[in-house]
Amino acid sequence: MKDFINKLYKNHSLIYKGLLFICTTFLIVYLFPKSGKFKYNFEKGKPWQSESLQAPFNFAIKKTDKEVASEKKNIVDNATLYFDIDNSIKDKVKASYETSFKTVFSDTLPRDINDKLFNAGQNIITELYAYGVLNENYDFAEDKSIVILDGRENKKEGFYSSLIQQNDVKKIINNTLIKNNLSSFETEFVSLFFDVVEPNLVFNKSFTDKVIKDDLSQISFTRGSVAKETLIVSKGEVVEGDKYQILKSLQAEYESQVWNEANYNWVLFAYTLLVALALLMLLLFLRKYRVKVFENNTKVTFIFFNISLMIFITTLVVNYDSKYIYIVPICILPLVFKAFFDARLGLFAHVLTVLLLGFIVPNSYEYMFLQIIAGIVTILTVSELYKRANLFISVGQITLIYIIAYFAFFVIHEGSIDTLNWETFIWFILCGLATLFVQPLIYAYEKLFGLVSDVSLLELSDTNTKLLKELSNKAPGTFHHSLNVANLAEASANEIGANAMLVRVGALYHDIGKMKNPTFFTENQSTGINPHDELSSKESAKIITDHVIDGIEIAKKNNLPDRVIDFIRTHHGTSVVYYFFMKAQKDFPDAEISKVDYSYPGPKPFSKETAILMMCDSVEAASKSLKEPTSTKIDAFVENIINKQIEEGQFLNANITFKEIQSIKKVLKYKLANIYHLRIEYPE
């Protein structure tokens, strides 16, 4: 049992990765659409590449979205309007008219004129309420069919033009008076009817909408059918028109039949295999080419989390409305991975994610092509993410690539740009704007996962930070030395294509451990008193080598990232403090002096950046001992120091080549020559 527990503990990292792999696989499969995949690939306007296809079963031909939308529009446009009528209003208006007429027109009028006026008013009322008077002016077409409801029974049918709107009342009064030669009484009649006329028709919107909804629900989404073994398309035949729609109908029918209770588990198993295969490729890539990332469970978790997050967001958008699919900023993925890792890992993970998304999105080939091209452009264009201008320029280029590629695909499919949906370009622009969210996202990831990006490195490179200010106060000589090393290291990194920002920050903080005993280091001794004179060689060597351990402790207390602490740990590798080692041999010639007591704890540099720092630190520190430096002296000096480090095997664990070391030597020689101002002597 104890051996089993020990074995578990020893392999806990691999066990964690296995569990993470399994959980991520099942999560992604759960997010996948619950349907099978049609086994044929085809595109509108392109030849059928497979063998001639016959219908495997009977199926209905689905109408296109355009046809269904047209039918819906036709139903809405020709829908009958329903109005409620209040029949009591007409009788009420008649009674009011009779009363008001006697008041408005006096008995002094001749009887025949009086009767003629009264009858004209009754005719106006009859005409107004033949269908009815609307309670407000509605914006409907004149030829719209109407039905007037009385207690939910059809009272009368007609057209909207038959109904009287309130602004039509005056016109009807005028026409009736003119017809009866009574125009001189227009003012009195208009005033009279303004007081007595009341609307008796109200538009019943809820009932009208219900009828429209019932009609829309009866729309058939199919037109005709295809019998089993009917030839659908021949090999080489161009897929267009009805052929395309029949194939789309077969695809939809096939996918709905594939995902049923009988073979649900088989389809699920197949999806799981494909997802597991893709994620396994990612793990193998990390294991072979990014060992440090693979060994760090936090970083592996971070990579799997981001892939799952992108698939989750895309699934939500597709389930809501697939036309918004291009708003999802997939290019954030390679941006984030490049910020925390490198371009190669970012592109590899991006391609695998897009391949997985191909199971979810419609028009998967077009989608994958656009996203992979955009991902490549992202990797190629985005450099130095901490510079805001670079990000804006890159996002503009990514958006342009999206638009160009989509335009090309549309022309290939449709053969023209007449029906081009310009709205899609707005989605690409919104996608570009969403990609700018990568900056706050990187900050959040740094806090959540304890990672470090170039943006954080830029902040750490500020010499006004608390730790560097403390270094400049307690150990000014060491601070000045660190600045010089940082300049040398940054120039060397730029020369061989290493991470210049990372190596500069590492150089600034590599000697912070000297703050604990600053006067024991020559660069901080301003009084001429050397405290090592009172110590033994072994004690002095221990104080010197302990500045590495002290530096790590100070760095951890101040929450410096692990990538920066690596420079503190490795900047002396396992080298020997030769001054005190030789002094001990001289003081005790007969004793056997162990190099271990005079060596730094290590480890040796394990990256290009940490190797660069070791070279620059040793050269800069030793250069202070040069007397009357010349170009020849400097060249020999640099060669001797770095060659000695190579002989000691200090760079065996770093992925740095001899050619790169030669380039670094060249930079150091040039920089030291500038520092010591080697130039001709001017006569006095």
XYZ file of C-alpha atoms in Angstrom:
684
model
C 0.000 0.000 0.000
C 2.855 2.332 0.883
C 4.565 1.619 -2.458
C 1.302 2.317 -4.273
C 0.901 5.675 -2.488
C 4.526 6.565 -3.237
C 3.992 5.710 -6.887
C 0.871 7.877 -6.976
C 2.744 10.747 -5.384
C 5.661 10.353 -7.783
C 3.329 10.397 -10.800
C 0.787 12.904 -9.479
C 1.612 15.375 -12.256
C 0.842 12.847 -15.011
C -2.308 11.720 -13.197
C -3.494 15.322 -13.017
C -2.875 15.798 -16.753
C -4.789 12.597 -17.473
C -7.793 13.766 -15.449
C -7.624 17.203 -17.081
C -7.493 15.556 -20.508
C -10.535 13.368 -19.780
C -12.607 16.204 -18.248
C -11.843 18.584 -21.116
C -12.701 15.918 -23.700
C -16.105 15.200 -22.160
C -16.863 18.897 -21.688
C -16.181 19.652 -25.362
C -18.205 16.613 -26.519
C -21.065 17.791 -24.296
C -20.968 21.186 -26.027
C -21.060 19.623 -29.499
C -24.377 19.749 -31.413
C -26.516 16.679 -30.877
C -26.495 15.526 -34.492
C -24.464 13.335 -36.791
C -22.369 14.567 -39.685
C -23.283 14.163 -43.362
C -20.576 12.031 -44.985
C -20.433 14.053 -48.220
C -18.869 17.496 -48.614
C -20.329 19.821 -51.200
C -20.441 23.529 -51.963
C -22.852 25.596 -53.989
C -21.571 26.355 -57.488
C -18.877 23.643 -57.381
C -18.808 20.178 -59.053
C -19.913 17.104 -57.106
C -16.632 15.350 -56.237
C -18.004 12.011 -55.002
C -19.600 9.190 -56.979
C -23.124 9.627 -58.342
C -25.548 9.860 -55.419
C -28.937 8.142 -55.184
C -31.464 8.828 -52.449
C -30.803 6.319 -49.608
C -34.393 6.742 -48.362
C -37.549 8.763 -49.008
C -37.264 12.368 -47.867
C -38.987 15.709 -48.333
C -37.359 18.643 -50.118
C -37.041 21.554 -47.757
C -37.786 25.071 -48.886
C -34.964 27.573 -48.758
C -34.894 30.192 -46.034
C -35.565 32.748 -48.752
C -38.712 30.907 -49.895
C -40.024 30.555 -46.352
C -39.274 34.207 -45.618
C -41.090 35.219 -48.817
C -44.179 33.206 -47.816
C -44.147 34.707 -44.358
C -43.845 38.207 -45.787
C -46.737 37.494 -48.163
C -48.958 36.358 -45.285
C -48.104 39.428 -43.201
C -48.538 41.835 -46.118
C -51.923 40.363 -47.134
C -53.235 39.747 -43.653
C -56.841 40.745 -42.916
C -57.310 43.533 -40.368
C -59.876 43.025 -37.612
C -61.810 45.876 -35.997
C -64.279 45.913 -33.094
C -67.461 47.956 -33.564
C -69.715 49.614 -31.001
C -73.193 49.689 -32.591
C -74.682 51.856 -29.854
C -72.588 54.814 -31.034
C -74.620 55.294 -34.249
C -77.945 55.593 -32.401
C -76.335 57.894 -29.860
C -74.980 60.150 -32.630
C -78.411 60.266 -34.327
C -80.083 61.349 -31.097
C -77.404 63.974 -30.429
C -77.766 65.232 -33.999
C -81.539 65.736 -33.700
C -81.133 67.680 -30.451
C -78.199 69.778 -31.634
C -79.784 70.508 -35.036
C -82.678 72.348 -33.416
C -80.262 74.404 -31.391
C -77.929 75.322 -34.245
C -80.549 76.079 -36.895
C -83.381 78.460 -35.798
C -87.038 78.238 -36.801
C -86.660 81.363 -38.985
C -85.374 79.230 -41.905
C -87.981 78.292 -44.535
C -89.469 74.857 -43.830
C -88.236 73.279 -47.056
C -84.640 74.496 -46.435
C -84.869 73.319 -42.857
C -86.062 69.844 -43.892
C -83.422 69.670 -46.611
C -80.687 70.508 -44.103
C -81.968 67.962 -41.612
C -82.130 65.207 -44.246
C -78.613 66.089 -45.459
C -77.334 65.647 -41.916
C -78.994 62.245 -41.635
C -77.438 61.209 -44.952
C -74.018 62.251 -43.621
C -74.542 60.097 -40.527
C -75.622 57.142 -42.676
C -72.536 57.512 -44.859
C -70.192 57.908 -41.885
C -71.454 54.816 -40.122
C -71.992 52.607 -43.188
C -68.817 50.794 -42.058
C -67.807 52.987 -39.169
C -65.553 55.787 -37.959
C -62.046 54.885 -36.731
C -60.905 55.970 -33.296
C -57.530 57.086 -34.745
C -55.769 57.366 -38.086
C -53.928 54.076 -38.822
C -51.157 53.716 -41.339
C -52.569 50.840 -43.409
C -52.760 50.416 -47.178
C -56.084 51.326 -48.773
C -56.527 47.872 -50.349
C -56.043 45.909 -47.102
C -58.914 43.498 -46.401
C -60.873 44.138 -43.228
C -63.388 42.342 -41.078
C -65.585 44.241 -38.609
C -66.366 42.133 -35.533
C -69.454 42.428 -33.449
C -69.198 40.145 -30.440
C -66.464 38.090 -32.183
C -68.794 37.321 -35.107
C -68.117 38.521 -38.637
C -70.217 41.588 -39.022
C -69.030 42.982 -42.296
C -66.135 42.519 -44.705
C -64.546 45.035 -47.024
C -61.392 47.078 -47.548
C -59.638 49.535 -45.317
C -60.535 52.342 -47.739
C -64.214 51.838 -46.767
C -63.553 52.947 -43.208
C -63.858 56.594 -42.264
C -60.843 58.207 -40.656
C -61.399 61.242 -38.492
C -59.800 63.614 -40.965
C -62.253 62.361 -43.650
C -65.375 63.625 -41.803
C -65.094 67.219 -42.985
C -64.636 66.109 -46.604
C -67.828 63.963 -46.484
C -69.803 66.884 -44.989
C -68.587 69.229 -47.743
C -69.400 66.742 -50.525
C -72.935 66.157 -49.190
C -73.665 69.897 -48.822
C -72.383 70.645 -52.325
C -74.492 67.828 -53.726
C -77.611 69.331 -52.077
C -76.728 72.984 -52.898
C -76.296 73.794 -49.209
C -72.652 74.972 -49.263
C -73.565 78.202 -47.502
C -74.262 76.229 -44.312
C -70.800 74.516 -44.265
C -69.517 76.327 -41.178
C -72.589 75.502 -39.080
C -72.638 71.849 -40.201
C -68.926 71.283 -39.534
C -69.330 72.806 -36.075
C -72.420 70.685 -35.441
C -70.843 67.376 -36.472
C -67.603 68.173 -34.673
C -69.635 67.988 -31.438
C -71.820 64.946 -32.201
C -69.670 62.527 -34.261
C -67.964 59.780 -32.227
C -65.692 56.929 -33.432
C -67.182 53.450 -33.206
C -64.321 51.321 -34.666
C -61.196 50.168 -32.750
C -58.380 48.144 -34.346
C -58.167 44.725 -32.640
C -54.402 44.171 -32.804
C -54.280 41.093 -30.591
C -56.904 39.223 -32.676
C -55.248 40.309 -35.937
C -51.847 39.106 -34.670
C -53.390 35.806 -33.553
C -54.836 35.182 -37.011
C -51.476 36.047 -38.617
C -49.701 33.710 -36.188
C -52.128 30.893 -37.003
C -51.553 31.428 -40.728
C -47.764 31.477 -40.248
C -47.902 28.225 -38.273
C -49.581 26.516 -41.215
C -46.716 27.290 -43.598
C -45.197 24.142 -45.035
C -41.408 24.027 -44.865
C -41.188 21.418 -47.589
C -42.059 21.305 -51.288
C -42.271 17.918 -52.898
C -40.311 14.791 -52.041
C -37.624 12.483 -53.394
C -38.243 8.735 -53.582
C -35.673 6.164 -52.521
C -33.011 5.281 -55.169
C -33.800 8.394 -57.224
C -30.628 9.860 -58.781
C -29.897 13.115 -57.000
C -26.606 14.254 -58.529
C -24.031 12.720 -60.885
C -20.280 12.837 -60.424
C -18.839 16.081 -61.822
C -22.264 17.772 -62.010
C -22.315 21.347 -60.714
C -24.238 21.666 -57.448
C -26.642 24.590 -57.836
C -30.315 25.520 -57.831
C -32.659 22.645 -56.947
C -29.761 20.165 -56.806
C -28.196 22.154 -53.982
C -31.481 22.414 -52.082
C -32.193 18.678 -52.463
C -28.713 17.869 -51.135
C -29.210 20.249 -48.180
C -32.553 18.540 -47.468
C -30.899 15.108 -47.603
C -28.131 16.328 -45.296
C -30.633 17.638 -42.720
C -32.707 14.454 -42.890
C -29.622 12.246 -42.651
C -28.256 14.065 -39.602
C -31.607 13.926 -37.813
C -31.893 10.174 -38.487
C -28.294 9.409 -37.481
C -28.731 10.833 -33.978
C -31.393 8.551 -32.550
C -31.677 6.230 -29.584
C -30.364 3.216 -31.496
C -26.964 4.674 -32.318
C -26.714 7.587 -29.876
C -23.873 5.965 -27.954
C -21.926 5.114 -31.102
C -22.062 8.700 -32.406
C -21.115 10.002 -28.955
C -18.206 7.569 -28.828
C -17.019 8.693 -32.272
C -17.120 12.365 -31.249
C -15.183 11.530 -28.080
C -12.492 9.754 -30.106
C -12.000 12.734 -32.429
C -11.858 15.293 -29.615
C -9.522 13.106 -27.571
C -7.279 12.691 -30.621
C -7.032 16.473 -31.128
C -6.245 17.140 -27.459
C -3.755 14.276 -27.411
C -1.902 15.891 -30.317
C -1.650 19.059 -28.253
C -0.244 17.183 -25.253
C 2.267 15.340 -27.450
C 3.361 18.644 -28.976
C 3.942 20.087 -25.508
C 5.753 16.919 -24.392
C 8.121 16.957 -27.365
C 8.708 20.651 -28.088
C 7.628 22.555 -24.956
C 8.827 20.359 -22.090
C 8.825 23.200 -19.527
C 5.208 24.014 -20.351
C 4.225 20.325 -20.244
C 5.777 19.867 -16.808
C 3.898 22.867 -15.416
C 0.333 21.744 -14.621
C -0.865 25.328 -14.230
C 0.198 26.175 -17.768
C -1.358 23.012 -19.229
C -4.588 23.819 -17.366
C -4.456 27.364 -18.736
C -4.141 26.099 -22.326
C -7.003 23.597 -21.989
C -9.171 26.200 -20.238
C -8.796 28.703 -23.086
C -9.588 26.119 -25.758
C -12.708 25.004 -23.857
C -13.765 28.622 -23.292
C -13.610 29.449 -27.018
C -15.648 26.348 -27.891
C -18.188 27.213 -25.182
C -18.638 30.824 -26.389
C -18.928 29.713 -30.015
C -21.547 27.101 -29.076
C -23.627 29.727 -27.260
C -23.544 32.030 -30.296
C -24.431 29.218 -32.749
C -27.348 28.124 -30.558
C -28.614 31.707 -30.374
C -28.165 32.630 -34.062
C -25.438 31.253 -36.310
C -25.312 34.446 -38.411
C -23.406 36.079 -35.530
C -20.701 33.383 -35.602
C -18.019 35.737 -36.929
C -18.428 38.120 -33.986
C -16.668 35.598 -31.708
C -13.026 36.808 -31.495
C -11.269 33.459 -32.032
C -7.977 35.296 -32.726
C -7.767 36.167 -29.032
C -6.582 32.572 -28.541
C -3.274 32.819 -30.478
C -2.753 36.319 -29.051
C -3.021 35.073 -25.471
C -0.838 32.025 -26.090
C 1.791 34.115 -27.861
C 1.802 36.603 -24.973
C 2.440 33.904 -22.360
C 4.308 31.264 -24.368
C 5.424 31.623 -27.984
C 4.118 31.920 -31.560
C 4.519 28.254 -32.464
C 2.478 27.002 -29.527
C -0.117 29.722 -30.152
C -0.617 28.733 -33.796
C -0.684 24.975 -33.051
C -3.340 25.375 -30.336
C -5.339 27.775 -32.529
C -5.453 25.340 -35.469
C -6.574 22.450 -33.232
C -9.304 24.642 -31.694
C -10.586 25.686 -35.126
C -10.656 22.033 -36.234
C -12.825 21.202 -33.210
C -15.099 24.179 -33.942
C -15.664 22.717 -37.405
C -18.062 20.215 -35.774
C -20.187 23.039 -34.370
C -20.429 25.801 -36.973
C -22.319 25.802 -40.279
C -20.246 26.038 -43.492
C -17.396 24.449 -41.574
C -14.855 24.525 -44.432
C -15.338 28.239 -45.044
C -15.238 28.971 -41.313
C -12.068 26.944 -40.710
C -10.285 28.500 -43.695
C -11.081 32.036 -42.513
C -10.103 31.364 -38.897
C -6.843 29.550 -39.700
C -5.776 32.309 -42.111
C -6.706 34.943 -39.500
C -4.753 33.005 -36.851
C -1.654 32.901 -39.062
C -1.944 36.643 -39.697
C -2.301 37.190 -35.939
C 0.877 35.256 -35.196
C 2.825 36.984 -37.979
C 1.719 40.569 -37.289
C 1.410 40.863 -33.509
C 4.780 41.545 -31.935
C 5.576 43.378 -28.718
C 2.001 43.217 -27.462
C 2.784 45.697 -24.702
C 2.924 48.428 -27.377
C -0.683 49.505 -27.866
C -0.168 50.777 -31.417
C 1.019 47.311 -32.511
C -2.186 45.703 -31.268
C -4.444 48.215 -33.059
C -2.532 47.813 -36.329
C -2.635 44.011 -36.096
C -6.368 43.975 -35.318
C -6.949 46.161 -38.388
C -4.984 43.707 -40.535
C -6.869 40.720 -39.099
C -10.225 42.388 -39.817
C -9.133 43.168 -43.385
C -8.096 39.536 -43.960
C -11.499 38.358 -42.679
C -13.326 40.691 -45.085
C -11.183 39.777 -48.113
C -11.448 36.019 -47.500
C -15.217 36.156 -46.884
C -15.731 38.254 -50.020
C -13.760 35.709 -52.081
C -15.788 32.789 -50.718
C -19.069 34.581 -51.410
C -18.145 35.295 -55.041
C -17.104 31.633 -55.508
C -20.443 30.415 -54.118
C -22.789 32.949 -55.722
C -20.899 33.947 -58.874
C -21.704 37.640 -58.324
C -21.885 40.291 -55.623
C -25.506 41.279 -56.248
C -26.802 39.438 -53.188
C -23.776 40.144 -50.974
C -24.857 40.659 -47.371
C -22.879 43.729 -46.322
C -24.109 43.239 -42.768
C -21.571 40.405 -42.369
C -18.736 42.934 -42.719
C -20.103 44.675 -39.622
C -19.733 41.377 -37.728
C -16.058 41.233 -38.763
C -15.490 44.790 -37.550
C -17.157 43.964 -34.225
C -14.948 40.869 -34.025
C -11.896 43.090 -34.476
C -13.064 45.425 -31.723
C -13.711 42.452 -29.421
C -10.148 41.241 -30.095
C -8.866 44.419 -28.396
C -10.269 42.945 -25.171
C -7.129 40.774 -25.113
C -5.247 43.376 -23.022
C -7.507 43.263 -19.919
C -7.910 39.510 -20.460
C -4.135 38.998 -20.268
C -4.062 41.011 -17.021
C -6.850 38.840 -15.553
C -5.047 35.646 -16.588
C -1.836 36.853 -14.938
C -3.664 37.201 -11.638
C -5.668 33.972 -11.944
C -2.932 31.639 -13.193
C 0.204 33.378 -11.911
C 1.630 33.768 -15.425
C 3.707 36.651 -16.753
C 3.480 38.420 -20.100
C 5.487 41.146 -21.821
C 3.036 43.708 -20.438
C 3.996 42.744 -16.871
C 7.664 42.653 -17.828
C 7.364 46.217 -19.094
C 6.003 47.282 -15.702
C 8.806 45.428 -13.886
C 11.458 47.094 -16.067
C 10.570 50.488 -14.594
C 13.471 51.497 -12.321
C 11.012 53.357 -10.085
C 9.529 50.114 -8.769
C 9.755 49.639 -5.013
C 12.322 46.821 -5.193
C 14.693 48.557 -7.629
C 14.488 51.793 -5.623
C 15.435 49.823 -2.523
C 18.348 48.267 -4.433
C 19.603 51.681 -5.587
C 19.477 52.989 -1.991
C 21.033 50.013 -0.220
C 23.480 48.876 -2.922
C 24.033 51.726 -5.426
C 27.057 50.012 -7.000
C 25.070 46.815 -7.594
C 22.189 48.854 -9.041
C 24.543 50.547 -11.501
C 26.058 47.167 -12.375
C 22.541 45.750 -12.989
C 21.683 48.615 -15.338
C 24.845 48.017 -17.358
C 24.178 44.272 -17.499
C 20.578 44.951 -18.577
C 21.767 47.093 -21.505
C 24.323 44.491 -22.576
C 21.855 41.619 -22.227
C 19.087 43.409 -24.133
C 21.419 44.159 -27.063
C 22.649 40.546 -27.086
C 19.086 39.177 -27.023
C 18.061 41.371 -29.933
C 21.065 40.110 -31.886
C 20.062 36.425 -31.659
C 16.259 36.843 -31.597
C 15.725 36.011 -27.907
C 13.148 37.688 -25.633
C 14.838 41.053 -25.062
C 12.227 42.344 -22.612
C 12.465 39.219 -20.432
C 16.271 39.211 -20.300
C 16.350 42.935 -19.480
C 14.012 42.476 -16.528
C 15.980 39.435 -15.378
C 19.195 41.484 -15.516
C 17.690 44.323 -13.470
C 16.701 41.970 -10.641
C 19.411 39.293 -10.820
C 21.548 40.736 -7.979
C 18.848 41.914 -5.545
C 20.188 39.379 -3.032
C 23.198 41.663 -2.497
C 20.944 44.057 -0.574
C 21.269 41.792 2.470
C 25.050 42.345 2.801
C 25.846 45.136 0.313
C 29.293 46.095 1.683
C 30.640 42.572 1.146
C 30.574 43.229 -2.617
C 33.309 45.422 -4.100
C 31.019 47.600 -6.216
C 29.380 48.908 -2.996
C 32.597 49.524 -1.010
C 33.075 53.300 -1.017
C 35.077 53.680 2.256
C 38.087 51.584 1.262
C 37.382 49.103 4.095
C 36.895 45.486 2.944
C 34.939 43.394 5.514
C 36.307 40.204 3.924
C 39.691 40.974 5.516
C 38.274 39.850 8.857
C 36.737 36.605 7.509
C 38.113 33.296 6.351
C 38.019 32.447 2.650
C 35.269 29.889 3.222
C 33.102 32.359 5.136
C 33.637 35.022 2.489
C 32.755 32.566 -0.293
C 29.558 31.596 1.547
C 28.449 35.235 1.844
C 29.152 35.758 -1.867
C 27.305 32.614 -3.014
C 24.417 33.214 -0.586
C 23.364 36.328 -2.514
C 21.632 33.941 -4.951
C 19.542 32.304 -2.194
C 18.897 35.697 -0.583
C 17.794 37.068 -3.949
C 15.300 34.236 -4.444
C 13.827 34.876 -0.967
C 13.503 38.626 -1.580
C 11.958 37.992 -5.014
C 9.360 35.608 -3.614
C 8.455 38.053 -0.819
C 7.897 40.749 -3.441
C 5.855 38.419 -5.697
C 8.226 38.514 -8.653
C 7.210 36.052 -11.410
C 8.964 32.671 -11.600
C 10.369 33.572 -15.024
C 12.272 36.464 -13.404
C 13.361 34.391 -10.395
C 14.919 31.911 -12.867
C 17.502 34.587 -13.730
C 18.408 35.090 -10.067
C 18.797 31.335 -9.626
C 20.932 30.683 -12.707
C 23.030 33.798 -13.347
C 26.136 32.182 -11.800
C 25.199 28.592 -12.632
C 27.497 26.208 -10.729
C 30.623 28.304 -11.192
C 33.308 28.692 -8.526
C 34.189 31.860 -6.592
C 37.774 31.618 -7.850
C 39.254 34.512 -5.871
C 38.466 32.980 -2.485
C 39.093 29.434 -3.738
C 42.623 30.389 -4.851
C 43.097 32.367 -1.632
C 42.158 29.297 0.416
C 44.621 27.152 -1.524
C 47.328 29.755 -0.919
C 46.512 30.050 2.799
C 46.343 26.269 3.295
C 48.712 24.736 0.700
C 48.748 21.348 2.389
C 44.996 21.026 2.870
C 42.608 19.604 0.278
C 40.195 22.406 -0.585
C 36.779 21.255 -1.893
C 35.390 23.235 -4.809
C 31.861 22.515 -3.571
C 32.359 24.906 -0.626
C 33.282 27.689 -3.056
C 30.688 27.003 -5.784
C 27.292 28.578 -6.461
C 24.297 26.273 -5.838
C 23.030 26.482 -9.437
C 21.175 25.391 -11.463
C 22.904 26.076 -14.755
C 21.146 28.329 -17.271
C 18.384 26.441 -19.094
C 17.283 28.951 -21.745
C 18.823 31.391 -24.198
C 17.830 34.301 -22.002
C 19.384 32.955 -18.790
C 22.549 31.993 -20.709
C 22.793 35.539 -22.109
C 22.544 36.979 -18.587
C 25.339 34.736 -17.285
C 27.679 35.890 -20.083
C 26.805 39.588 -19.747
C 26.975 39.550 -15.930
C 30.426 37.923 -15.873
C 31.840 40.176 -18.613
C 30.471 43.415 -17.119
C 31.654 42.590 -13.582
C 35.115 41.516 -14.681
C 35.510 44.473 -17.053
C 35.969 46.757 -14.036
C 39.413 45.168 -13.504
C 40.663 46.135 -16.972
C 43.552 48.593 -16.864
C 44.087 50.845 -19.871
C 41.578 48.900 -22.036
C 42.169 48.619 -25.764
C 40.212 46.856 -28.485
C 42.672 43.970 -28.417
C 42.468 43.637 -24.651
C 38.672 43.750 -24.672
C 38.428 41.110 -27.429
C 40.744 38.733 -25.576
C 39.009 39.486 -22.266
C 35.523 38.630 -23.593
C 36.778 35.508 -25.350
C 38.515 34.205 -22.219
C 35.524 34.677 -19.890
C 32.900 33.132 -22.160
C 35.163 30.301 -23.351
C 35.841 29.403 -19.716
C 32.088 29.190 -19.075
C 31.715 26.912 -22.112
C 34.536 24.677 -20.872
C 32.827 24.381 -17.489
C 29.663 23.205 -19.255
C 27.530 26.088 -17.998
C 25.469 26.247 -21.225
C 24.822 22.521 -21.696
C 21.183 22.841 -20.549
C 20.456 25.997 -22.567
C 19.156 25.800 -26.123
C 21.820 28.176 -27.408
C 24.162 27.446 -30.351
C 27.849 28.238 -30.855
C 26.854 30.594 -33.647
C 24.609 32.539 -31.264
C 27.359 32.650 -28.636
C 29.715 34.103 -31.241
C 27.116 36.780 -32.058
C 26.799 37.617 -28.346
C 30.595 37.910 -28.029
C 30.592 40.344 -30.950
C 27.911 42.505 -29.313
C 29.706 42.511 -25.942
C 33.013 43.536 -27.524
C 31.340 46.376 -29.390
C 29.385 47.572 -26.339
C 32.386 47.445 -23.985
C 34.449 49.403 -26.489
C 31.754 52.098 -26.429
C 31.510 52.037 -22.628
C 35.247 52.626 -22.229
C 35.205 55.262 -25.012
C 38.074 53.803 -26.991
C 39.068 56.543 -29.389
C 42.148 58.423 -30.558
C 43.905 60.722 -28.112
C 43.618 64.385 -28.933
C 46.719 66.604 -28.458
C 46.521 69.035 -25.518
